[in-house]
Amino acid sequence: MAWDQVEHELAAVIATRLGLKPDELEVCLHAAAAATALRVINEYVGAGLLDGADPRKLGDESFAFIADAVRGGAVGDQVHIDEAPAEPDEGAANRQE
């Protein structure tokens, strides 16, 4: 259930970046791919830690894999908060009367 929630959260972010709705097929596919990449890396790191690997050696490579998996295609690089489009506040219009 946690990964399902991650996928839904990613869909919202990706939809905003692509200017689409979160339930559109393209958005859902990008979100599913990104969530799966994160899940696989999470399992890889977890297994390594259980086997006694040095966490400092797992981090850099794993973070690079995550960045590469999420960065590709239409999703692109990170967005800085000051560059992200603002979400409209639906209740704001009612409060300004």
PDB file of C-alpha atoms in Angstrom:
ATOM      1  CA  MET A   1       0.000   0.000   0.000  1.00  0.00           C
ATOM      2  CA  ALA A   2       2.905   2.340   0.683  1.00  0.00           C
ATOM      3  CA  TRP A   3       4.216   2.015  -2.881  1.00  0.00           C
ATOM      4  CA  ASP A   4       0.729   2.614  -4.248  1.00  0.00           C
ATOM      5  CA  GLN A   5       0.682   5.874  -2.294  1.00  0.00           C
ATOM      6  CA  VAL A   6       4.140   6.769  -3.624  1.00  0.00           C
ATOM      7  CA  GLU A   7       2.903   6.178  -7.160  1.00  0.00           C
ATOM      8  CA  HIS A   8      -0.124   8.439  -6.618  1.00  0.00           C
ATOM      9  CA  GLU A   9       2.060  11.189  -5.140  1.00  0.00           C
ATOM     10  CA  LEU A  10       4.489  10.907  -8.047  1.00  0.00           C
ATOM     11  CA  ALA A  11       1.582  11.107 -10.498  1.00  0.00           C
ATOM     12  CA  ALA A  12       0.539  14.437  -8.991  1.00  0.00           C
ATOM     13  CA  VAL A  13       4.069  15.827  -9.304  1.00  0.00           C
ATOM     14  CA  ILE A  14       4.585  14.480 -12.815  1.00  0.00           C
ATOM     15  CA  ALA A  15       1.185  15.763 -13.955  1.00  0.00           C
ATOM     16  CA  THR A  16       2.110  19.251 -12.789  1.00  0.00           C
ATOM     17  CA  ARG A  17       5.438  19.083 -14.591  1.00  0.00           C
ATOM     18  CA  LEU A  18       3.840  17.887 -17.831  1.00  0.00           C
ATOM     19  CA  GLY A  19       0.777  20.120 -17.610  1.00  0.00           C
ATOM     20  CA  LEU A  20      -1.529  17.094 -17.661  1.00  0.00           C
ATOM     21  CA  LYS A  21      -4.080  15.547 -15.331  1.00  0.00           C
ATOM     22  CA  PRO A  22      -2.836  12.935 -12.821  1.00  0.00           C
ATOM     23  CA  ASP A  23      -5.120  10.235 -14.228  1.00  0.00           C
ATOM     24  CA  GLU A  24      -3.938  10.538 -17.845  1.00  0.00           C
ATOM     25  CA  LEU A  25      -2.207   7.430 -19.224  1.00  0.00           C
ATOM     26  CA  GLU A  26       1.126   9.142 -19.930  1.00  0.00           C
ATOM     27  CA  VAL A  27       1.303  10.450 -16.358  1.00  0.00           C
ATOM     28  CA  CYS A  28       0.296   7.087 -14.879  1.00  0.00           C
ATOM     29  CA  LEU A  29       3.002   5.298 -16.886  1.00  0.00           C
ATOM     30  CA  HIS A  30       5.721   7.741 -15.818  1.00  0.00           C
ATOM     31  CA  ALA A  31       4.583   7.496 -12.181  1.00  0.00           C
ATOM     32  CA  ALA A  32       4.496   3.689 -12.272  1.00  0.00           C
ATOM     33  CA  ALA A  33       7.987   3.525 -13.778  1.00  0.00           C
ATOM     34  CA  ALA A  34       9.436   5.992 -11.274  1.00  0.00           C
ATOM     35  CA  ALA A  35       7.765   4.268  -8.300  1.00  0.00           C
ATOM     36  CA  THR A  36       9.024   0.880  -9.464  1.00  0.00           C
ATOM     37  CA  ALA A  37      12.562   2.220  -9.864  1.00  0.00           C
ATOM     38  CA  LEU A  38      12.421   3.611  -6.329  1.00  0.00           C
ATOM     39  CA  ARG A  39      11.052   0.311  -4.983  1.00  0.00           C
ATOM     40  CA  VAL A  40      13.798  -1.734  -6.668  1.00  0.00           C
ATOM     41  CA  ILE A  41      16.536   0.572  -5.364  1.00  0.00           C
ATOM     42  CA  ASN A  42      14.960   0.486  -1.898  1.00  0.00           C
ATOM     43  CA  GLU A  43      15.014  -3.321  -1.917  1.00  0.00           C
ATOM     44  CA  TYR A  44      18.604  -3.366  -3.199  1.00  0.00           C
ATOM     45  CA  VAL A  45      19.792  -1.013  -0.474  1.00  0.00           C
ATOM     46  CA  GLY A  46      17.805  -2.876   2.190  1.00  0.00           C
ATOM     47  CA  ALA A  47      19.279  -6.227   1.151  1.00  0.00           C
ATOM     48  CA  GLY A  48      22.764  -4.743   1.156  1.00  0.00           C
ATOM     49  CA  LEU A  49      22.307  -3.358   4.658  1.00  0.00           C
ATOM     50  CA  LEU A  50      21.016  -6.716   5.895  1.00  0.00           C
ATOM     51  CA  ASP A  51      24.111  -8.358   4.393  1.00  0.00           C
ATOM     52  CA  GLY A  52      26.336  -5.938   6.329  1.00  0.00           C
ATOM     53  CA  ALA A  53      27.296  -3.548   3.529  1.00  0.00           C
ATOM     54  CA  ASP A  54      28.678  -0.152   4.481  1.00  0.00           C
ATOM     55  CA  PRO A  55      25.717   2.253   4.111  1.00  0.00           C
ATOM     56  CA  ARG A  56      28.045   5.010   2.882  1.00  0.00           C
ATOM     57  CA  LYS A  57      28.991   2.861  -0.105  1.00  0.00           C
ATOM     58  CA  LEU A  58      25.393   1.993  -0.947  1.00  0.00           C
ATOM     59  CA  GLY A  59      24.158   5.574  -0.960  1.00  0.00           C
ATOM     60  CA  ASP A  60      25.994   7.345  -3.766  1.00  0.00           C
ATOM     61  CA  GLU A  61      25.515   4.642  -6.386  1.00  0.00           C
ATOM     62  CA  SER A  62      21.895   4.063  -5.400  1.00  0.00           C
ATOM     63  CA  PHE A  63      21.065   7.757  -5.438  1.00  0.00           C
ATOM     64  CA  ALA A  64      22.602   8.027  -8.908  1.00  0.00           C
ATOM     65  CA  PHE A  65      20.430   5.114 -10.081  1.00  0.00           C
ATOM     66  CA  ILE A  66      17.328   6.792  -8.655  1.00  0.00           C
ATOM     67  CA  ALA A  67      18.196  10.094 -10.323  1.00  0.00           C
ATOM     68  CA  ASP A  68      18.798   8.385 -13.666  1.00  0.00           C
ATOM     69  CA  ALA A  69      15.567   6.393 -13.431  1.00  0.00           C
ATOM     70  CA  VAL A  70      13.426   9.400 -12.556  1.00  0.00           C
ATOM     71  CA  ARG A  71      15.213  11.967 -14.731  1.00  0.00           C
ATOM     72  CA  GLY A  72      14.739  10.323 -18.135  1.00  0.00           C
ATOM     73  CA  GLY A  73      12.205  11.231 -20.763  1.00  0.00           C
ATOM     74  CA  ALA A  74       9.549  13.841 -20.261  1.00  0.00           C
ATOM     75  CA  VAL A  75       9.877  14.072 -16.486  1.00  0.00           C
ATOM     76  CA  GLY A  76      13.230  15.881 -16.540  1.00  0.00           C
ATOM     77  CA  ASP A  77      15.524  17.142 -13.811  1.00  0.00           C
ATOM     78  CA  GLN A  78      14.599  18.427 -10.369  1.00  0.00           C
ATOM     79  CA  VAL A  79      12.420  21.483 -10.018  1.00  0.00           C
ATOM     80  CA  HIS A  80      13.369  24.101  -7.484  1.00  0.00           C
ATOM     81  CA  ILE A  81      10.482  25.232  -5.310  1.00  0.00           C
ATOM     82  CA  ASP A  82      10.652  28.804  -6.605  1.00  0.00           C
ATOM     83  CA  GLU A  83      10.298  27.480 -10.188  1.00  0.00           C
ATOM     84  CA  ALA A  84       7.373  25.126  -9.515  1.00  0.00           C
ATOM     85  CA  PRO A  85       3.933  26.271 -10.624  1.00  0.00           C
ATOM     86  CA  ALA A  86       1.676  27.227  -7.745  1.00  0.00           C
ATOM     87  CA  GLU A  87      -1.378  25.096  -7.058  1.00  0.00           C
ATOM     88  CA  PRO A  88      -4.579  27.140  -7.263  1.00  0.00           C
ATOM     89  CA  ASP A  89      -6.358  27.488  -3.949  1.00  0.00           C
ATOM     90  CA  GLU A  90      -9.975  26.630  -4.722  1.00  0.00           C
ATOM     91  CA  GLY A  91     -11.241  28.170  -1.490  1.00  0.00           C
ATOM     92  CA  ALA A  92      -9.466  31.478  -2.048  1.00  0.00           C
ATOM     93  CA  ALA A  93     -12.145  32.832  -4.387  1.00  0.00           C
ATOM     94  CA  ASN A  94     -14.857  32.175  -1.796  1.00  0.00           C
ATOM     95  CA  ARG A  95     -12.877  33.869   0.977  1.00  0.00           C
ATOM     96  CA  GLN A  96     -12.212  37.084  -0.996  1.00  0.00           C
ATOM     97  CA  GLU A  97     -15.847  38.179  -1.229  1.00  0.00           C
TER      98      GLU A  97
END
